[in-house]
mmCIF file of C-alpha atoms in Angstrom:
data_model
loop_
_atom_site.group_PDB
_atom_site.id
_atom_site.type_symbol
_atom_site.label_atom_id
_atom_site.label_comp_id
_atom_site.label_asym_id
_atom_site.label_seq_id
_atom_site.Cartn_x
_atom_site.Cartn_y
_atom_site.Cartn_z
ATOM 1 C CA MET A 1 0.149 -0.086 0.297
ATOM 2 C CA GLU A 2 1.538 3.462 -0.646
ATOM 3 C CA LYS A 3 2.321 5.517 2.087
ATOM 4 C CA ASP A 4 0.094 8.093 1.073
ATOM 5 C CA LYS A 5 -2.881 6.138 0.971
ATOM 6 C CA PHE A 6 -2.344 4.447 4.100
ATOM 7 C CA GLN A 7 -4.233 6.971 6.513
ATOM 8 C CA SER A 8 -6.793 7.176 4.189
ATOM 9 C CA TYR A 9 -7.267 3.468 4.170
ATOM 10 C CA ALA A 10 -7.335 3.402 7.834
ATOM 11 C CA ASN A 11 -10.110 6.168 8.259
ATOM 12 C CA SER A 12 -12.241 4.952 5.624
ATOM 13 C CA PHE A 13 -15.856 2.746 6.029
ATOM 14 C CA GLN A 14 -15.177 0.104 8.633
ATOM 15 C CA ALA A 15 -15.916 -3.009 7.142
ATOM 16 C CA ILE A 16 -17.095 -6.253 9.208
ATOM 17 C CA ALA A 17 -14.186 -7.225 10.913
ATOM 18 C CA ARG A 18 -11.844 -10.199 9.723
ATOM 19 C CA LEU A 19 -12.742 -13.044 12.550
ATOM 20 C CA GLU A 20 -9.119 -13.850 12.912
ATOM 21 C CA LEU A 21 -6.060 -13.171 15.373
ATOM 22 C CA GLU A 22 -3.220 -13.772 13.139
ATOM 23 C CA SER A 23 -2.801 -10.155 11.628
ATOM 24 C CA ILE A 24 -3.493 -8.469 15.033
ATOM 25 C CA ARG A 25 -0.380 -10.882 16.504
ATOM 26 C CA ARG A 26 1.796 -10.038 13.684
ATOM 27 C CA MET A 27 1.160 -5.857 13.722
ATOM 28 C CA LEU A 28 1.652 -6.342 17.593
ATOM 29 C CA ASP A 29 4.868 -8.505 17.124
ATOM 30 C CA HIS A 30 6.193 -5.455 14.930
ATOM 31 C CA LEU A 31 5.385 -2.999 17.732
ATOM 32 C CA GLY A 32 6.617 -4.549 20.096
ATOM 33 C CA HIS A 33 3.330 -6.068 22.124
ATOM 34 C CA PRO A 34 2.078 -2.787 23.719
ATOM 35 C CA GLU A 35 -1.153 -4.491 25.555
ATOM 36 C CA GLU A 36 0.978 -6.737 27.266
ATOM 37 C CA LYS A 37 2.477 -3.236 29.593
ATOM 38 C CA LEU A 38 -1.699 -2.316 29.843
ATOM 39 C CA GLU A 39 -4.469 -3.197 31.967
ATOM 40 C CA PHE A 40 -7.792 -4.132 30.596
ATOM 41 C CA ILE A 41 -11.254 -4.556 31.621
ATOM 42 C CA HIS A 42 -12.556 -6.578 28.360
ATOM 43 C CA VAL A 43 -16.343 -5.705 27.623
ATOM 44 C CA ALA A 44 -18.224 -7.762 24.949
ATOM 45 C CA GLY A 45 -22.059 -8.373 24.475
ATOM 46 C CA THR A 46 -24.809 -7.493 21.668
ATOM 47 C CA ASN A 47 -26.061 -4.778 23.228
ATOM 48 C CA GLY A 48 -25.343 -2.099 25.717
ATOM 49 C CA LYS A 49 -21.583 -2.056 25.412
ATOM 50 C CA GLY A 50 -21.245 1.022 24.890
ATOM 51 C CA SER A 51 -22.949 2.363 27.783
ATOM 52 C CA VAL A 52 -21.324 -0.085 30.000
ATOM 53 C CA CYS A 53 -17.975 1.610 28.868
ATOM 54 C CA ALA A 54 -19.580 5.100 28.980
ATOM 55 C CA PHE A 55 -20.294 4.627 33.009
ATOM 56 C CA LEU A 56 -16.738 3.062 33.794
ATOM 57 C CA GLN A 57 -14.888 5.377 32.044
ATOM 58 C CA LYS A 58 -16.528 8.124 34.434
ATOM 59 C CA ILE A 59 -16.423 5.897 37.191
ATOM 60 C CA LEU A 60 -13.157 5.210 37.243
ATOM 61 C CA THR A 61 -11.926 8.770 35.906
ATOM 62 C CA ASP A 62 -13.502 9.679 39.486
ATOM 63 C CA ALA A 63 -11.567 7.548 41.369
ATOM 64 C CA GLY A 64 -8.138 8.655 40.017
ATOM 65 C CA TYR A 65 -7.678 6.018 37.499
ATOM 66 C CA ARG A 66 -6.100 7.309 34.199
ATOM 67 C CA THR A 67 -8.142 5.283 32.080
ATOM 68 C CA GLY A 68 -8.136 4.734 28.304
ATOM 69 C CA LYS A 69 -11.255 3.824 26.192
ATOM 70 C CA TYR A 70 -11.266 1.994 22.776
ATOM 71 C CA ILE A 71 -15.128 1.820 21.484
ATOM 72 C CA SER A 72 -16.231 1.652 17.695
ATOM 73 C CA PRO A 73 -18.039 2.492 15.925
ATOM 74 C CA ASN A 74 -17.709 6.220 16.403
ATOM 75 C CA MET A 75 -21.055 8.659 15.663
ATOM 76 C CA VAL A 76 -19.568 11.285 14.459
ATOM 77 C CA SER A 77 -15.538 11.866 14.373
ATOM 78 C CA VAL A 78 -13.564 8.938 14.318
ATOM 79 C CA THR A 79 -11.281 10.874 17.024
ATOM 80 C CA GLU A 80 -14.168 9.484 19.289
ATOM 81 C CA ARG A 81 -12.973 5.818 18.990
ATOM 82 C CA ILE A 82 -9.929 6.742 21.052
ATOM 83 C CA SER A 83 -10.069 8.431 24.751
ATOM 84 C CA VAL A 84 -8.182 8.927 27.848
ATOM 85 C CA ASP A 85 -10.255 10.179 30.919
ATOM 86 C CA GLY A 86 -13.069 11.209 28.605
ATOM 87 C CA GLN A 87 -11.119 13.449 26.208
ATOM 88 C CA ASP A 88 -10.847 11.899 22.898
ATOM 89 C CA ILE A 89 -7.262 12.047 20.944
ATOM 90 C CA SER A 90 -7.136 15.310 18.390
ATOM 91 C CA GLU A 91 -6.891 14.422 14.823
ATOM 92 C CA ALA A 92 -2.976 15.417 14.886
ATOM 93 C CA GLU A 93 -2.355 12.991 17.425
ATOM 94 C CA LEU A 94 -4.751 10.613 15.503
ATOM 95 C CA SER A 95 -2.228 11.503 12.378
ATOM 96 C CA GLU A 96 0.771 10.910 14.304
ATOM 97 C CA LEU A 97 0.030 7.428 15.686
ATOM 98 C CA LEU A 98 -1.836 5.997 12.417
ATOM 99 C CA ALA A 99 2.175 7.164 11.230
ATOM 100 C CA SER A 100 3.961 5.362 13.913
ATOM 101 C CA VAL A 101 2.134 1.715 12.818
ATOM 102 C CA GLU A 102 2.193 2.195 9.208
ATOM 103 C CA ASP A 103 5.210 0.521 8.806
ATOM 104 C CA ALA A 104 4.109 -2.213 11.183
ATOM 105 C CA ALA A 105 0.651 -2.816 9.124
ATOM 106 C CA LYS A 106 3.120 -2.609 6.017
ATOM 107 C CA LYS A 107 5.374 -5.578 7.365
ATOM 108 C CA THR A 108 2.240 -7.206 7.993
ATOM 109 C CA GLU A 109 0.828 -7.292 4.803
ATOM 110 C CA ALA A 110 4.175 -8.201 3.291
ATOM 111 C CA GLU A 111 4.192 -11.531 5.088
ATOM 112 C CA LEU A 112 0.484 -12.850 5.030
ATOM 113 C CA GLY A 113 -0.210 -11.325 1.833
ATOM 114 C CA GLY A 114 -2.795 -9.273 2.199
ATOM 115 C CA PRO A 115 -3.071 -5.748 4.322
ATOM 116 C CA PRO A 116 -4.194 -5.755 8.389
ATOM 117 C CA THR A 117 -8.522 -4.339 8.182
ATOM 118 C CA GLN A 118 -9.089 -0.841 9.347
ATOM 119 C CA PHE A 119 -9.930 -2.654 12.903
ATOM 120 C CA GLU A 120 -7.059 -4.475 13.498
ATOM 121 C CA ILE A 121 -5.020 -0.819 12.877
ATOM 122 C CA TRP A 122 -6.907 0.787 14.991
ATOM 123 C CA THR A 123 -6.676 -1.914 17.396
ATOM 124 C CA ALA A 124 -2.755 -1.615 17.503
ATOM 125 C CA ALA A 125 -2.656 1.779 17.305
ATOM 126 C CA ALA A 126 -4.825 2.684 20.433
ATOM 127 C CA PHE A 127 -2.976 -0.013 22.127
ATOM 128 C CA CYS A 128 0.489 2.102 21.462
ATOM 129 C CA TYR A 129 -1.212 5.290 22.330
ATOM 130 C CA PHE A 130 -2.627 3.682 25.749
ATOM 131 C CA TYR A 131 0.656 2.674 26.568
ATOM 132 C CA LYS A 132 2.428 6.428 25.819
ATOM 133 C CA GLN A 133 -0.611 7.994 27.377
ATOM 134 C CA ASP A 134 0.494 5.484 30.567
ATOM 135 C CA CYS A 135 -3.011 4.663 30.853
ATOM 136 C CA ASP A 136 -4.020 2.786 34.358
ATOM 137 C CA ILE A 137 -6.153 0.694 32.445
ATOM 138 C CA VAL A 138 -8.119 0.273 29.777
ATOM 139 C CA ILE A 139 -11.957 -0.327 28.916
ATOM 140 C CA LEU A 140 -11.843 -2.410 25.784
ATOM 141 C CA GLU A 141 -15.593 -2.561 24.026
ATOM 142 C CA THR A 142 -15.110 -5.634 21.329
ATOM 143 C CA GLY A 143 -15.543 -5.143 17.516
ATOM 144 C CA LEU A 144 -17.876 -8.345 16.783
ATOM 145 C CA GLY A 145 -18.226 -11.409 18.785
ATOM 146 C CA GLY A 146 -15.316 -11.846 21.261
ATOM 147 C CA SER A 147 -13.322 -15.046 20.997
ATOM 148 C CA ARG A 148 -11.913 -14.419 17.609
ATOM 149 C CA ASP A 149 -12.039 -10.240 17.236
ATOM 150 C CA ALA A 150 -9.451 -8.247 16.983
ATOM 151 C CA THR A 151 -9.509 -6.629 20.848
ATOM 152 C CA ASN A 152 -9.203 -10.669 21.836
ATOM 153 C CA VAL A 153 -5.553 -10.630 21.175
ATOM 154 C CA ILE A 154 -4.640 -9.136 24.583
ATOM 155 C CA GLN A 155 -3.704 -11.484 27.719
ATOM 156 C CA ALA A 156 -5.797 -11.858 30.417
ATOM 157 C CA ALA A 157 -7.963 -8.922 31.819
ATOM 158 C CA LYS A 158 -8.548 -7.644 35.230
ATOM 159 C CA VAL A 159 -12.604 -7.983 34.685
ATOM 160 C CA ASN A 160 -14.877 -9.160 31.401
ATOM 161 C CA VAL A 161 -17.711 -7.960 30.881
ATOM 162 C CA ILE A 162 -20.633 -9.660 28.683
ATOM 163 C CA THR A 163 -23.497 -7.318 28.365
ATOM 164 C CA ARG A 164 -27.094 -8.474 27.145
ATOM 165 C CA ILE A 165 -26.757 -11.369 24.627
ATOM 166 C CA ALA A 166 -29.292 -11.211 21.526
ATOM 167 C CA MET A 167 -29.433 -12.526 18.297
ATOM 168 C CA ASP A 168 -27.403 -10.582 15.891
ATOM 169 C CA HIS A 169 -24.755 -10.978 13.089
ATOM 170 C CA MET A 170 -25.757 -14.550 13.211
ATOM 171 C CA GLU A 171 -23.821 -14.877 9.372
ATOM 172 C CA TYR A 172 -20.763 -14.411 11.814
ATOM 173 C CA LEU A 173 -21.464 -15.618 15.012
ATOM 174 C CA GLY A 174 -23.977 -18.580 14.893
ATOM 175 C CA GLU A 175 -27.683 -19.140 14.365
ATOM 176 C CA THR A 176 -28.779 -19.898 17.957
ATOM 177 C CA LEU A 177 -28.159 -17.875 20.981
ATOM 178 C CA GLY A 178 -25.665 -20.927 22.880
ATOM 179 C CA LYS A 179 -23.316 -20.144 19.617
ATOM 180 C CA ILE A 180 -22.994 -16.553 19.963
ATOM 181 C CA ALA A 181 -22.845 -16.434 23.952
ATOM 182 C CA GLY A 182 -19.951 -19.069 22.895
ATOM 183 C CA GLU A 183 -18.224 -16.119 20.621
ATOM 184 C CA LYS A 184 -18.791 -13.716 23.399
ATOM 185 C CA ALA A 185 -17.224 -15.869 26.082
ATOM 186 C CA GLY A 186 -14.569 -16.229 24.375
ATOM 187 C CA ILE A 187 -13.027 -13.180 25.798
ATOM 188 C CA LEU A 188 -12.356 -15.319 28.839
ATOM 189 C CA LYS A 189 -8.599 -16.457 29.297
ATOM 190 C CA GLU A 190 -7.903 -19.068 31.714
ATOM 191 C CA GLN A 191 -6.056 -17.430 35.152
ATOM 192 C CA LYS A 192 -6.844 -18.286 38.636
ATOM 193 C CA ASP A 193 -7.964 -15.191 39.588
ATOM 194 C CA GLY A 194 -10.361 -14.521 36.761
ATOM 195 C CA VAL A 195 -13.867 -12.869 37.246
ATOM 196 C CA CYS A 196 -16.647 -12.621 34.466
ATOM 197 C CA VAL A 197 -19.096 -10.186 35.436
ATOM 198 C CA THR A 198 -22.810 -10.355 33.152
ATOM 199 C CA LEU A 199 -26.443 -10.142 34.186
ATOM 200 C CA GLN A 200 -29.244 -13.299 33.818
ATOM 201 C CA GLN A 201 -29.146 -13.551 30.316
ATOM 202 C CA GLU A 202 -31.534 -16.097 28.706
ATOM 203 C CA PRO A 203 -31.312 -20.034 29.783
ATOM 204 C CA GLU A 204 -29.474 -20.744 26.620
ATOM 205 C CA ALA A 205 -26.928 -17.693 27.030
ATOM 206 C CA MET A 206 -26.519 -18.557 30.633
ATOM 207 C CA GLN A 207 -25.542 -22.056 30.124
ATOM 208 C CA VAL A 208 -22.622 -21.389 28.294
ATOM 209 C CA LEU A 209 -21.331 -18.677 29.953
ATOM 210 C CA GLU A 210 -21.653 -20.519 33.381
ATOM 211 C CA SER A 211 -19.457 -23.416 31.541
ATOM 212 C CA ALA A 212 -16.816 -21.145 29.819
ATOM 213 C CA CYS A 213 -16.348 -19.266 33.073
ATOM 214 C CA LYS A 214 -15.702 -23.041 35.383
ATOM 215 C CA GLU A 215 -13.470 -23.996 32.275
ATOM 216 C CA LYS A 216 -11.525 -20.980 32.345
ATOM 217 C CA LYS A 217 -10.975 -20.778 36.029
ATOM 218 C CA HIS A 218 -13.356 -17.454 36.301
ATOM 219 C CA ARG A 219 -15.514 -16.124 39.053
ATOM 220 C CA LEU A 220 -19.162 -15.693 37.791
ATOM 221 C CA ILE A 221 -20.939 -12.478 39.388
ATOM 222 C CA VAL A 222 -24.320 -12.009 37.796
ATOM 223 C CA THR A 223 -26.373 -8.718 38.759
ATOM 224 C CA LYS A 224 -28.992 -8.904 41.168
ATOM 225 C CA GLN A 225 -33.051 -7.678 40.947
ATOM 226 C CA PRO A 226 -32.344 -3.589 41.572
ATOM 227 C CA GLU A 227 -35.045 -1.637 43.198
ATOM 228 C CA ILE A 228 -36.261 1.051 40.874
ATOM 229 C CA HIS A 229 -37.836 4.048 41.708
ATOM 230 C CA GLU A 230 -39.612 7.055 40.032
ATOM 231 C CA PRO A 231 -36.942 8.649 37.176
ATOM 232 C CA LYS A 232 -36.289 12.274 39.009
ATOM 233 C CA ASP A 233 -35.952 15.024 36.066
ATOM 234 C CA GLY A 234 -35.463 12.701 33.369
ATOM 235 C CA HIS A 235 -32.750 10.658 35.289
ATOM 236 C CA GLU A 236 -33.559 6.939 36.016
ATOM 237 C CA CYS A 237 -33.216 6.475 39.846
ATOM 238 C CA PHE A 238 -32.399 3.023 41.794
ATOM 239 C CA SER A 239 -30.977 1.756 44.533
ATOM 240 C CA TYR A 240 -28.880 -1.323 44.417
ATOM 241 C CA ARG A 241 -26.474 -3.371 47.030
ATOM 242 C CA GLY A 242 -26.927 -0.468 49.689
ATOM 243 C CA MET A 243 -26.575 2.449 47.555
ATOM 244 C CA GLU A 244 -29.391 4.247 47.705
ATOM 245 C CA GLN A 245 -31.372 6.569 44.768
ATOM 246 C CA LEU A 246 -28.965 6.208 42.127
ATOM 247 C CA LEU A 247 -29.248 8.199 39.120
ATOM 248 C CA LEU A 248 -28.069 7.896 35.904
ATOM 249 C CA GLY A 249 -26.936 10.136 33.134
ATOM 250 C CA ILE A 250 -28.067 8.009 30.104
ATOM 251 C CA ALA A 251 -31.593 7.828 29.808
ATOM 252 C CA GLY A 252 -33.865 4.980 29.163
ATOM 253 C CA PRO A 253 -34.787 2.372 31.565
ATOM 254 C CA HIS A 254 -32.588 -0.474 29.961
ATOM 255 C CA GLN A 255 -29.602 1.794 31.167
ATOM 256 C CA VAL A 256 -30.497 0.235 34.764
ATOM 257 C CA GLU A 257 -29.349 -3.217 33.695
ATOM 258 C CA ASN A 258 -25.885 -1.433 31.735
ATOM 259 C CA ALA A 259 -25.087 0.698 35.277
ATOM 260 C CA LEU A 260 -25.557 -2.739 37.076
ATOM 261 C CA LEU A 261 -22.767 -4.220 35.299
ATOM 262 C CA ALA A 262 -20.373 -1.051 35.358
ATOM 263 C CA ILE A 263 -21.115 -1.173 39.354
ATOM 264 C CA GLU A 264 -20.366 -4.871 39.741
ATOM 265 C CA THR A 265 -17.058 -4.222 37.914
ATOM 266 C CA ALA A 266 -16.530 -1.137 39.578
ATOM 267 C CA LYS A 267 -16.497 -3.482 43.009
ATOM 268 C CA VAL A 268 -14.440 -6.280 42.033
ATOM 269 C CA LEU A 269 -12.033 -3.104 41.400
ATOM 270 C CA GLN A 270 -12.725 -2.255 45.172
ATOM 271 C CA ILE A 271 -13.819 1.708 44.128
ATOM 272 C CA ALA A 272 -15.387 3.645 46.310
ATOM 273 C CA GLU A 273 -19.043 3.652 46.239
ATOM 274 C CA LYS A 274 -19.053 8.247 45.931
ATOM 275 C CA HIS A 275 -17.211 7.357 42.619
ATOM 276 C CA ILE A 276 -19.637 4.818 41.438
ATOM 277 C CA CYS A 277 -22.629 7.228 42.302
ATOM 278 C CA LYS A 278 -20.846 10.286 40.990
ATOM 279 C CA GLY A 279 -19.818 8.887 37.255
ATOM 280 C CA LEU A 280 -23.072 7.104 36.678
ATOM 281 C CA LEU A 281 -24.824 10.193 36.785
ATOM 282 C CA GLN A 282 -21.629 12.124 34.908
ATOM 283 C CA ALA A 283 -21.681 9.454 32.207
ATOM 284 C CA ARG A 284 -23.310 10.253 28.469
ATOM 285 C CA ASN A 285 -23.605 7.926 25.585
ATOM 286 C CA ILE A 286 -24.617 10.284 22.686
ATOM 287 C CA GLY A 287 -27.075 8.178 20.012
ATOM 288 C CA ARG A 288 -28.710 6.831 22.848
ATOM 289 C CA PHE A 289 -32.314 7.509 23.668
ATOM 290 C CA GLU A 290 -31.025 10.937 23.197
ATOM 291 C CA LEU A 291 -33.033 13.725 22.978
ATOM 292 C CA VAL A 292 -31.606 15.557 19.503
ATOM 293 C CA LYS A 293 -33.780 18.926 19.254
ATOM 294 C CA GLU A 294 -37.250 19.562 20.756
ATOM 295 C CA ARG A 295 -39.883 16.534 19.857
ATOM 296 C CA VAL A 296 -36.487 14.479 17.963
ATOM 297 C CA LEU A 297 -35.233 11.788 19.583
ATOM 298 C CA PHE A 298 -32.457 9.624 18.607
ATOM 299 C CA ASP A 299 -31.540 5.642 19.980
ATOM 300 C CA GLY A 300 -29.202 3.584 17.852
ATOM 301 C CA ALA A 301 -31.531 0.414 18.672
ATOM 302 C CA HIS A 302 -30.587 -2.071 15.762
ATOM 303 C CA ASN A 303 -31.796 -5.453 16.685
ATOM 304 C CA PRO A 304 -35.146 -6.652 17.917
ATOM 305 C CA ASN A 305 -33.534 -6.595 21.842
ATOM 306 C CA GLY A 306 -32.316 -2.735 21.330
ATOM 307 C CA MET A 307 -35.830 -2.153 19.979
ATOM 308 C CA GLN A 308 -37.670 -3.746 22.857
ATOM 309 C CA ALA A 309 -35.789 -1.162 24.718
ATOM 310 C CA LEU A 310 -36.263 1.514 22.746
ATOM 311 C CA MET A 311 -40.144 0.975 23.179
ATOM 312 C CA GLN A 312 -40.322 0.337 26.868
ATOM 313 C CA GLY A 313 -38.275 4.144 26.774
ATOM 314 C CA LEU A 314 -40.778 5.355 24.650
ATOM 315 C CA LYS A 315 -43.692 4.423 26.867
ATOM 316 C CA ARG A 316 -42.036 5.539 30.025
ATOM 317 C CA TYR A 317 -40.848 8.794 29.577
ATOM 318 C CA TYR A 318 -43.516 9.711 26.872
ATOM 319 C CA PRO A 319 -46.625 7.531 27.677
ATOM 320 C CA GLN A 320 -49.211 9.927 26.331
ATOM 321 C CA GLU A 321 -47.553 11.029 22.836
ATOM 322 C CA ASN A 322 -48.166 9.201 19.627
ATOM 323 C CA VAL A 323 -44.799 8.810 17.469
ATOM 324 C CA ASN A 324 -43.762 8.841 14.027
ATOM 325 C CA PHE A 325 -40.421 6.981 12.771
ATOM 326 C CA VAL A 326 -37.414 7.533 10.933
ATOM 327 C CA MET A 327 -35.606 4.617 10.494
ATOM 328 C CA GLY A 328 -32.143 3.979 8.087
ATOM 329 C CA CYS A 329 -29.881 0.507 8.701
ATOM 330 C CA MET A 330 -27.656 -1.614 7.474
ATOM 331 C CA GLY A 331 -28.694 -4.315 4.564
ATOM 332 C CA ASP A 332 -27.251 -7.355 6.242
ATOM 333 C CA LYS A 333 -29.740 -6.962 9.252
ATOM 334 C CA ASP A 334 -32.809 -8.835 9.868
ATOM 335 C CA ILE A 335 -35.320 -6.137 10.657
ATOM 336 C CA SER A 336 -38.491 -8.051 10.282
ATOM 337 C CA GLY A 337 -38.612 -8.595 14.159
ATOM 338 C CA SER A 338 -37.693 -4.829 15.066
ATOM 339 C CA LEU A 339 -40.868 -3.608 12.438
ATOM 340 C CA MET A 340 -42.951 -5.758 14.221
ATOM 341 C CA LEU A 341 -42.072 -4.664 17.759
ATOM 342 C CA MET A 342 -42.818 -0.680 16.278
ATOM 343 C CA LYS A 343 -45.829 -1.919 14.749
ATOM 344 C CA LYS A 344 -47.271 -3.378 17.755
ATOM 345 C CA ALA A 345 -45.899 -0.421 19.789
ATOM 346 C CA TYR A 346 -47.397 2.169 17.849
ATOM 347 C CA PRO A 347 -49.980 0.976 15.217
ATOM 348 C CA ASP A 348 -50.978 4.121 14.090
ATOM 349 C CA ALA A 349 -47.331 5.412 13.244
ATOM 350 C CA GLU A 350 -45.937 6.650 10.174
ATOM 351 C CA PHE A 351 -42.895 5.506 9.135
ATOM 352 C CA PHE A 352 -40.462 7.411 6.879
ATOM 353 C CA ALA A 353 -37.123 5.298 5.283
ATOM 354 C CA VAL A 354 -33.479 6.923 5.199
ATOM 355 C CA CYS A 355 -30.543 5.225 3.727
ATOM 356 C CA VAL A 356 -27.538 6.195 5.535
ATOM 357 C CA LYS A 357 -24.816 7.845 3.701
ATOM 358 C CA ASP A 358 -21.421 6.789 2.088
ATOM 359 C CA ASN A 359 -22.101 3.271 3.794
ATOM 360 C CA PRO A 360 -21.814 0.508 1.448
ATOM 361 C CA ARG A 361 -23.869 -2.238 4.051
ATOM 362 C CA ALA A 362 -26.904 0.376 4.294
ATOM 363 C CA MET A 363 -29.844 -0.804 3.199
ATOM 364 C CA GLU A 364 -31.997 1.318 0.294
ATOM 365 C CA ALA A 365 -34.367 3.652 1.047
ATOM 366 C CA GLU A 366 -36.850 1.886 -1.190
ATOM 367 C CA ARG A 367 -35.929 -1.482 0.136
ATOM 368 C CA LEU A 368 -36.415 -0.642 3.898
ATOM 369 C CA PHE A 369 -40.115 1.138 2.579
ATOM 370 C CA THR A 370 -40.935 -1.807 1.020
ATOM 371 C CA LEU A 371 -40.004 -3.851 4.234
ATOM 372 C CA ALA A 372 -42.573 -1.281 6.342
ATOM 373 C CA ARG A 373 -45.260 -1.711 4.291
ATOM 374 C CA GLU A 374 -45.443 -5.529 4.597
ATOM 375 C CA ASN A 375 -44.849 -5.060 8.278
ATOM 376 C CA GLY A 376 -48.438 -2.673 7.980
ATOM 377 C CA PHE A 377 -46.953 0.791 7.988
ATOM 378 C CA SER A 378 -47.889 3.561 5.838
ATOM 379 C CA ALA A 379 -44.988 4.427 4.790
ATOM 380 C CA SER A 380 -42.322 6.507 2.392
ATOM 381 C CA ALA A 381 -39.144 6.836 1.071
ATOM 382 C CA CYS A 382 -37.159 9.783 1.911
ATOM 383 C CA LYS A 383 -34.035 11.381 -0.125
ATOM 384 C CA GLY A 384 -32.064 11.728 3.137
ATOM 385 C CA ILE A 385 -32.853 12.502 6.998
ATOM 386 C CA HIS A 386 -33.324 16.251 6.902
ATOM 387 C CA GLN A 387 -36.474 15.690 4.786
ATOM 388 C CA ALA A 388 -37.636 12.243 6.093
ATOM 389 C CA VAL A 389 -37.317 14.458 10.158
ATOM 390 C CA GLU A 390 -39.129 17.256 8.701
ATOM 391 C CA GLU A 391 -42.182 15.382 6.879
ATOM 392 C CA ALA A 392 -42.192 13.201 9.721
ATOM 393 C CA GLY A 393 -43.034 16.036 12.360
ATOM 394 C CA ARG A 394 -45.394 18.008 10.260
ATOM 395 C CA SER A 395 -48.184 16.307 12.308
ATOM 396 C CA GLY A 396 -46.611 17.558 15.853
ATOM 397 C CA ARG A 397 -45.778 13.826 16.607
ATOM 398 C CA LEU A 398 -42.484 12.944 18.702
ATOM 399 C CA VAL A 399 -40.052 11.991 15.605
ATOM 400 C CA VAL A 400 -38.325 8.907 16.555
ATOM 401 C CA ILE A 401 -34.955 8.268 14.683
ATOM 402 C CA CYS A 402 -34.088 4.697 14.995
ATOM 403 C CA GLY A 403 -32.080 2.042 13.337
ATOM 404 C CA SER A 404 -28.384 2.440 13.276
ATOM 405 C CA LEU A 405 -25.886 4.269 14.829
ATOM 406 C CA TYR A 406 -24.420 4.920 11.285
ATOM 407 C CA LEU A 407 -27.127 7.534 11.174
ATOM 408 C CA TYR A 408 -25.793 10.071 13.957
ATOM 409 C CA LYS A 409 -23.626 11.444 11.593
ATOM 410 C CA ASP A 410 -26.216 12.388 8.859
ATOM 411 C CA TRP A 411 -28.446 13.696 11.240
ATOM 412 C CA VAL A 412 -25.986 16.262 12.699
ATOM 413 C CA GLU A 413 -24.181 16.908 9.414
ATOM 414 C CA SER A 414 -27.986 17.966 8.253
ATOM 415 C CA GLU A 415 -28.632 20.283 10.859
ATOM 416 C CA LYS A 416 -25.125 22.012 10.236
#
């Protein structure tokens, strides 16, 4: 790959990750294995990873840890993927960082006959950055699956977190919940004092996690039932393990289960309750049940589990409202289940289909429009998100944008 093309390649659209570790291992060989000099909290799962990472970052930073965080995908800028103590890497630092791993990527390409993927380049670069920044701990979100995800090149993590497991990416991870759970549980490494934090999963997934923890000698911590209170000033409120009236900075009733995972992880690290309470309230995660404009709500729900959480949130926070939906999604998603949930919750809603811009995986608006009509919606296909939101809002109903986190950037750009 020519030198002047490397950074544009690294920053181009992040295709579905190659599920193998050989390429990332070769890159890290050439970079001196910075990941071996870092401590990690490794986060896998289908839904909720970004929110768990956001809660943990605020908790750890408030407790005095110099905290790195690596996430994907980004919402608006690629710099969001790599941050320290909540501060995204600057564009200048990112350019310098990518330049520093270019030689390792070229050597890997020569050895294996093909270039590392963008995700592999970014993962290796993130390890280098966190080591250079002298991070005490790194919150590491998997890209896809777990066992064969590029992030799984690390040695044993201090804590492994597995969020809600649901049917998603079946063509890569398996056609059953058990197989998908097996992929997620692949982040567990055999270690004497290993810890895995999860929630009460569906029985098929739970059985797999329990077996994996037994095999890898991990202590399995399963979150308990919290006491849920009425929301306070738009914040979810609950009590848990002696901590009373906890408030969340990320909206949505489903965020409580993500917060519980962060609490139990913080407890493993013996972090004081005052830091936990403060971190939960300070956490932010854009594009998750976010009121982006008056009467316009954005949520990145893109599979049935996430869509069910969105419908619950709408009923909880806007119980008297009728809604219209604006949706854009990926073409490799089976969205029939999501559409059925939307139609059941809001049978009179109008549906406005859009295509996510500049994304080769995006479903065409006409195809999404057809699927919506097949599920009983009164639907329209729109040229872009600005037109869709404008048309959806004419009735005065609450407009709900959903279907893909990638759609968030389109929304931001449409408002400039």
